[in-house]
Short mmCIF file of C-alpha atoms and ligand atoms in Angstrom, two decimals:
data_model
loop_
_atom_site.label_atom_id
_atom_site.label_comp_id
_atom_site.label_asym_id
_atom_site.label_seq_id
_atom_site.Cartn_x
_atom_site.Cartn_y
_atom_site.Cartn_z
CA MET A 725 61.76 -102.57 -13.21
CA CYS A 726 65.40 -103.46 -12.89
CA ARG A 727 66.84 -105.55 -10.05
CA PRO A 728 69.33 -103.64 -7.86
CA THR A 729 72.09 -106.23 -8.41
CA HIS A 730 74.67 -103.54 -9.24
CA TYR A 731 73.04 -100.72 -7.32
CA THR A 732 75.39 -98.63 -5.17
CA ILE A 733 76.35 -94.99 -4.58
CA ALA A 734 79.21 -94.55 -7.05
CA TYR A 735 79.03 -90.76 -7.52
CA GLU A 736 77.12 -87.71 -6.30
CA ILE A 737 74.82 -86.11 -8.87
CA ASN A 738 72.04 -84.87 -6.60
CA PRO A 739 72.02 -83.47 -3.05
CA TRP A 740 70.81 -86.76 -1.53
CA MET A 741 73.76 -88.83 -2.72
CA ARG A 742 76.82 -89.11 -0.47
CA LEU A 743 79.69 -91.44 -1.31
CA THR A 744 80.16 -91.82 2.43
CA ARG A 745 76.58 -93.04 2.88
CA GLN A 746 76.78 -96.38 1.12
CA THR A 747 73.94 -98.73 0.34
CA VAL A 748 73.56 -102.09 1.99
CA GLN A 749 73.20 -104.50 -0.90
CA ARG A 750 71.13 -107.12 0.95
CA ARG A 751 68.70 -104.54 2.30
CA ALA A 752 68.31 -102.87 -1.10
CA ALA A 753 67.53 -106.25 -2.64
CA GLN A 754 64.89 -106.94 0.03
CA GLN A 755 63.24 -103.54 -0.31
CA TRP A 756 63.15 -103.80 -4.10
CA ALA A 757 61.69 -107.32 -3.88
CA GLN A 758 59.01 -106.08 -1.52
CA LEU A 759 58.04 -103.33 -3.95
CA HIS A 760 58.00 -105.79 -6.83
CA ARG A 761 55.82 -108.23 -4.86
CA LEU A 762 53.38 -105.53 -3.86
CA LEU A 763 52.94 -104.25 -7.43
CA THR A 764 52.37 -107.78 -8.65
CA ARG A 765 49.84 -108.38 -5.88
CA LEU A 766 47.99 -105.21 -6.92
CA GLY A 767 47.63 -106.66 -10.40
CA SER A 768 50.46 -104.97 -12.32
CA SER A 769 52.41 -107.19 -14.64
CA VAL A 770 56.01 -106.19 -14.20
CA ARG A 771 58.59 -106.59 -16.99
CA LEU A 772 62.26 -106.64 -16.07
CA LEU A 773 65.24 -104.87 -17.56
CA ARG A 774 68.46 -106.83 -17.13
CA PRO A 775 70.87 -105.09 -14.72
CA VAL A 776 74.31 -104.25 -16.08
CA ALA A 777 77.46 -103.88 -13.99
CA GLY A 778 78.87 -100.35 -13.94
CA TRP A 779 75.49 -98.60 -14.22
CA PRO A 780 74.26 -98.44 -10.61
CA ASP A 781 71.36 -96.03 -11.25
CA LEU A 782 69.84 -98.28 -13.93
CA VAL A 783 67.47 -99.44 -11.16
CA PHE A 784 65.71 -96.09 -11.54
CA THR A 785 63.93 -97.17 -14.71
CA ALA A 786 61.64 -94.12 -14.66
CA ASN A 787 64.61 -92.29 -16.17
CA ALA A 788 65.10 -94.69 -19.09
CA GLY A 789 62.69 -92.78 -21.30
CA LEU A 790 59.00 -92.33 -21.94
CA VAL A 791 56.68 -94.96 -23.38
CA ALA A 792 53.72 -93.87 -25.49
CA GLY A 793 51.92 -96.76 -27.15
CA GLY A 794 54.50 -98.63 -29.22
CA THR A 795 56.94 -95.73 -29.13
CA PHE A 796 59.83 -95.38 -26.71
CA ILE A 797 61.38 -91.92 -26.44
CA ARG A 798 64.83 -92.67 -25.08
CA SER A 799 66.42 -90.41 -22.48
CA ASN A 800 69.50 -88.25 -22.99
CA PHE A 801 71.02 -88.06 -19.54
CA ARG A 802 72.53 -84.80 -18.36
CA TYR A 803 75.40 -86.40 -16.45
CA PRO A 804 78.02 -88.65 -18.05
CA GLU A 805 77.69 -90.83 -14.95
CA ARG A 806 74.36 -92.07 -16.34
CA GLN A 807 74.83 -91.73 -20.09
CA GLY A 808 76.02 -95.34 -20.36
CA GLU A 809 72.47 -96.43 -19.51
CA GLU A 810 71.21 -95.06 -22.83
CA PRO A 811 72.40 -97.90 -25.14
CA VAL A 812 71.31 -100.47 -22.57
CA VAL A 813 67.69 -99.32 -22.51
CA GLU A 814 67.67 -98.60 -26.22
CA ARG A 815 68.67 -102.21 -26.96
CA HIS A 816 66.06 -103.48 -24.51
CA PHE A 817 63.20 -101.61 -26.15
CA ARG A 818 64.31 -102.29 -29.73
CA ALA A 819 64.51 -106.01 -29.00
CA ARG A 820 60.90 -105.84 -27.79
CA GLY A 821 59.63 -104.27 -30.97
CA TYR A 822 59.23 -100.65 -29.87
CA ARG A 823 59.83 -97.78 -32.26
CA VAL A 824 62.72 -96.01 -30.54
CA VAL A 825 62.91 -92.24 -30.86
CA THR A 826 66.12 -90.48 -29.85
CA LEU A 827 66.49 -86.74 -29.37
CA PRO A 828 69.42 -84.61 -30.52
CA ARG A 829 72.43 -84.80 -28.17
CA GLY A 830 71.89 -81.27 -26.89
CA CYS A 831 68.34 -82.05 -25.75
CA ASN A 832 68.63 -83.38 -22.23
CA PHE A 833 65.68 -85.51 -21.23
CA GLU A 834 65.37 -87.88 -18.27
CA GLY A 835 62.23 -89.73 -19.25
CA GLU A 836 59.28 -90.27 -16.98
CA GLY A 837 61.33 -88.83 -14.15
CA ASP A 838 60.59 -85.43 -15.70
CA ALA A 839 57.57 -86.16 -17.89
CA LEU A 840 54.17 -86.94 -16.39
CA TRP A 841 50.71 -87.00 -17.93
CA ILE A 842 47.79 -85.18 -16.48
CA GLY A 843 44.94 -86.24 -18.73
CA SER A 844 46.17 -85.74 -22.30
CA THR A 845 48.67 -83.01 -21.37
CA LEU A 846 52.27 -83.87 -20.64
CA LEU A 847 54.07 -81.84 -17.98
CA LEU A 848 57.82 -81.60 -18.45
CA GLY A 849 59.94 -80.61 -15.44
CA PHE A 850 63.12 -78.83 -16.49
CA ARG A 851 66.30 -77.14 -15.27
CA PHE A 852 68.24 -79.64 -13.19
CA ARG A 853 68.09 -82.60 -15.61
CA SER A 854 65.82 -82.15 -18.63
CA ASP A 855 66.00 -79.01 -20.78
CA ALA A 856 63.07 -76.67 -21.40
CA ALA A 857 63.65 -76.79 -25.17
CA THR A 858 62.97 -80.54 -25.17
CA HIS A 859 59.25 -79.84 -24.78
CA GLU A 860 58.89 -78.87 -28.45
CA ARG A 861 60.49 -82.10 -29.62
CA LEU A 862 58.29 -84.15 -27.31
CA SER A 863 55.20 -82.34 -28.43
CA ARG A 864 56.04 -83.09 -32.07
CA VAL A 865 56.68 -86.80 -31.43
CA LEU A 866 53.64 -87.27 -29.19
CA GLU A 867 51.31 -84.89 -31.04
CA ARG A 868 50.14 -83.67 -27.66
CA GLU A 869 50.38 -80.49 -25.66
CA VAL A 870 53.56 -80.48 -23.57
CA LEU A 871 53.86 -77.87 -20.84
CA PRO A 872 57.31 -77.12 -19.44
CA VAL A 873 57.43 -76.32 -15.71
CA GLU A 874 60.58 -75.07 -14.05
CA LEU A 875 61.95 -76.75 -10.94
CA VAL A 876 63.74 -74.48 -8.48
CA ASP A 877 64.85 -76.62 -5.52
CA LYS A 878 67.74 -78.94 -6.31
CA ARG A 879 66.52 -81.50 -3.79
CA PHE A 880 63.52 -81.96 -6.08
CA TYR A 881 65.54 -82.24 -9.25
CA HIS A 882 63.11 -84.46 -11.18
CA LEU A 883 59.42 -83.70 -11.69
CA ASP A 884 58.45 -87.04 -10.11
CA THR A 885 60.06 -85.96 -6.83
CA CYS A 886 57.57 -83.10 -6.39
CA PHE A 887 54.56 -83.93 -8.57
CA CYS A 888 52.41 -87.03 -8.89
CA PRO A 889 49.26 -87.24 -11.03
CA LEU A 890 46.60 -89.28 -9.21
CA SER A 891 43.89 -89.04 -11.87
CA THR A 892 43.05 -86.84 -14.84
CA THR A 893 41.99 -84.11 -12.42
CA SER A 894 44.09 -84.49 -9.30
CA ALA A 895 47.74 -84.66 -8.31
CA LEU A 896 50.03 -84.53 -5.33
CA TRP A 897 52.55 -81.73 -5.50
CA HIS A 898 55.02 -79.67 -3.50
CA PRO A 899 54.38 -76.09 -4.66
CA LYS A 900 57.69 -74.73 -3.36
CA ALA A 901 59.61 -76.94 -5.78
CA PHE A 902 58.28 -74.87 -8.72
CA ASP A 903 58.76 -71.29 -9.80
CA ARG A 904 55.80 -68.90 -9.87
CA TYR A 905 54.99 -69.55 -13.47
CA GLY A 906 55.22 -73.34 -13.02
CA ARG A 907 52.85 -73.12 -10.06
CA LYS A 908 50.37 -71.23 -12.20
CA VAL A 909 50.61 -73.81 -14.99
CA ILE A 910 49.89 -76.61 -12.54
CA GLU A 911 47.03 -74.76 -10.89
CA ARG A 912 45.54 -74.19 -14.34
CA THR A 913 46.05 -77.79 -15.49
CA VAL A 914 45.13 -79.75 -12.37
CA ALA A 915 41.58 -79.18 -11.11
CA GLU A 916 42.23 -80.61 -7.65
CA PRO A 917 45.89 -80.34 -6.66
CA ILE A 918 46.83 -81.71 -3.23
CA ALA A 919 49.75 -79.77 -1.76
CA VAL A 920 52.18 -81.72 0.40
CA THR A 921 54.38 -80.14 3.07
CA GLY A 922 58.15 -79.89 2.89
CA LEU A 923 58.41 -82.72 5.38
CA ASP A 924 56.31 -85.09 3.26
CA ALA A 925 58.11 -83.94 0.11
CA ARG A 926 61.54 -84.63 1.65
CA ARG A 927 60.30 -88.12 2.46
CA PHE A 928 59.53 -88.47 -1.26
CA CYS A 929 55.76 -88.74 -0.79
CA CYS A 930 55.27 -87.33 -4.28
CA ASN A 931 57.28 -90.26 -5.61
CA THR A 932 54.21 -92.47 -5.57
CA ILE A 933 53.09 -95.26 -7.91
CA VAL A 934 49.39 -95.19 -8.74
CA VAL A 935 47.75 -98.57 -9.45
CA GLY A 936 44.01 -98.09 -9.84
CA ARG A 937 42.84 -96.78 -6.46
CA HIS A 938 46.03 -97.94 -4.75
CA LEU A 939 48.94 -95.67 -3.91
CA VAL A 940 52.35 -97.24 -3.38
CA MET A 941 54.33 -94.73 -1.34
CA PRO A 942 57.68 -94.63 0.43
CA ARG A 943 57.32 -95.14 4.19
CA GLY A 944 56.81 -92.11 6.42
CA VAL A 945 53.71 -90.38 5.03
CA SER A 946 52.42 -87.87 7.59
CA ARG A 947 49.08 -88.51 9.30
CA PRO A 948 47.35 -85.48 7.77
CA LEU A 949 48.36 -86.54 4.25
CA ARG A 950 47.36 -90.14 4.91
CA HIS A 951 43.94 -88.99 6.11
CA ARG A 952 43.47 -86.61 3.23
CA LEU A 953 44.19 -89.38 0.75
CA ALA A 954 42.09 -91.96 2.57
CA ASP A 955 39.17 -89.50 2.59
CA GLY A 956 39.57 -89.23 -1.16
CA GLY A 957 39.11 -93.01 -1.43
CA TRP A 958 42.78 -93.91 -1.95
CA VAL A 959 44.24 -97.05 -0.44
CA ILE A 960 47.77 -96.39 0.79
CA HIS A 961 50.59 -98.95 0.86
CA GLU A 962 53.82 -97.78 2.43
CA VAL A 963 57.08 -99.50 1.51
CA ASP A 964 60.44 -99.04 3.23
CA LEU A 965 62.74 -97.77 0.48
CA SER A 966 65.44 -96.23 2.69
CA GLU A 967 68.24 -97.76 0.58
CA PHE A 968 66.97 -96.00 -2.54
CA LEU A 969 66.45 -92.67 -0.79
CA LYS A 970 70.25 -92.66 -0.41
CA ALA A 971 70.44 -92.13 -4.18
CA GLY A 972 67.62 -89.59 -4.23
CA GLY A 973 64.93 -91.98 -5.42
CA ALA A 974 61.90 -93.84 -4.07
CA ALA A 975 58.90 -95.85 -5.32
CA LYS A 976 58.01 -94.10 -8.57
CA CYS A 977 61.65 -93.74 -9.70
CA LEU A 978 61.99 -97.52 -9.60
CA VAL A 979 59.34 -98.14 -12.24
CA LEU A 980 58.63 -97.07 -15.80
CA ARG A 981 55.04 -97.26 -16.95
CA LEU A 982 54.68 -99.37 -20.10
CA ALA A 983 50.91 -99.10 -20.57
N1 LIG B 2146 70.65 -91.23 -8.44
C1 LIG B 2146 69.69 -91.03 -9.48
C2 LIG B 2146 69.96 -89.71 -10.19
O1 LIG B 2146 70.34 -88.78 -9.53
C3 LIG B 2146 68.29 -91.07 -8.89
C4 LIG B 2146 67.22 -91.00 -9.95
C5 LIG B 2146 65.84 -90.92 -9.36
N2 LIG B 2146 64.87 -91.06 -10.35
C6 LIG B 2146 63.74 -90.33 -10.48
N3 LIG B 2146 62.91 -90.63 -11.42
N4 LIG B 2146 63.51 -89.30 -9.71
O2 LIG B 2146 69.84 -89.60 -11.39
#
């Protein structure tokens, strides 16, 4: 995770961001701290990336890259507004002994924001941020099957805004965020998909962190979804992340899984 010391809305690169809807620094710090505390309480050991002035979206560490064992596949951001984060995270991971893999400049890739495992298959969301062609590179580096799925609604511009693996066989998803072919791929790959409504999706319910049987979700999960998950044996923890929703992010965007 990365403390929101320099977090602000400095540009608009997704439909949620409005320069006129600024963040409240103190509130962002409190919400982030609450998320950090909760994850620690649930038994996660959280490593921190040092915040750097001028890179406000660095807090969304899910976009830094993808960790696979001792390898870190560094992101290539689509927008220049975020490209300055690349050397920052690269230095961080090199200093910690990771083998850092970079992709060719033309291969846009926004890390775990667009790349999520379901069992031993990696799903890669593409169109708004990552490129479809990146899936071949990833598959070669990871030596795993990588399935590209196309995103069609710009409000759900990263895969982790509309898809969340819960286990090797189940996942939360918002079907309307995918094209027909992408929906088929997910239905074929995930044995028990749980569809969430537009309302839940717009509240970023798919942007959930899974810690064992615990689900850390942004506040505002609908009753039917809460019941459905509770019936499945999941323990739900809702966190107010309103300051981060202003940038088009929530719980899952604020973390990068290291192991
Ligand atoms: N403002 C950031 C962007 O548009 C938000 C990133 C959210 N991260 C995520 N993994 N969905 O790039």
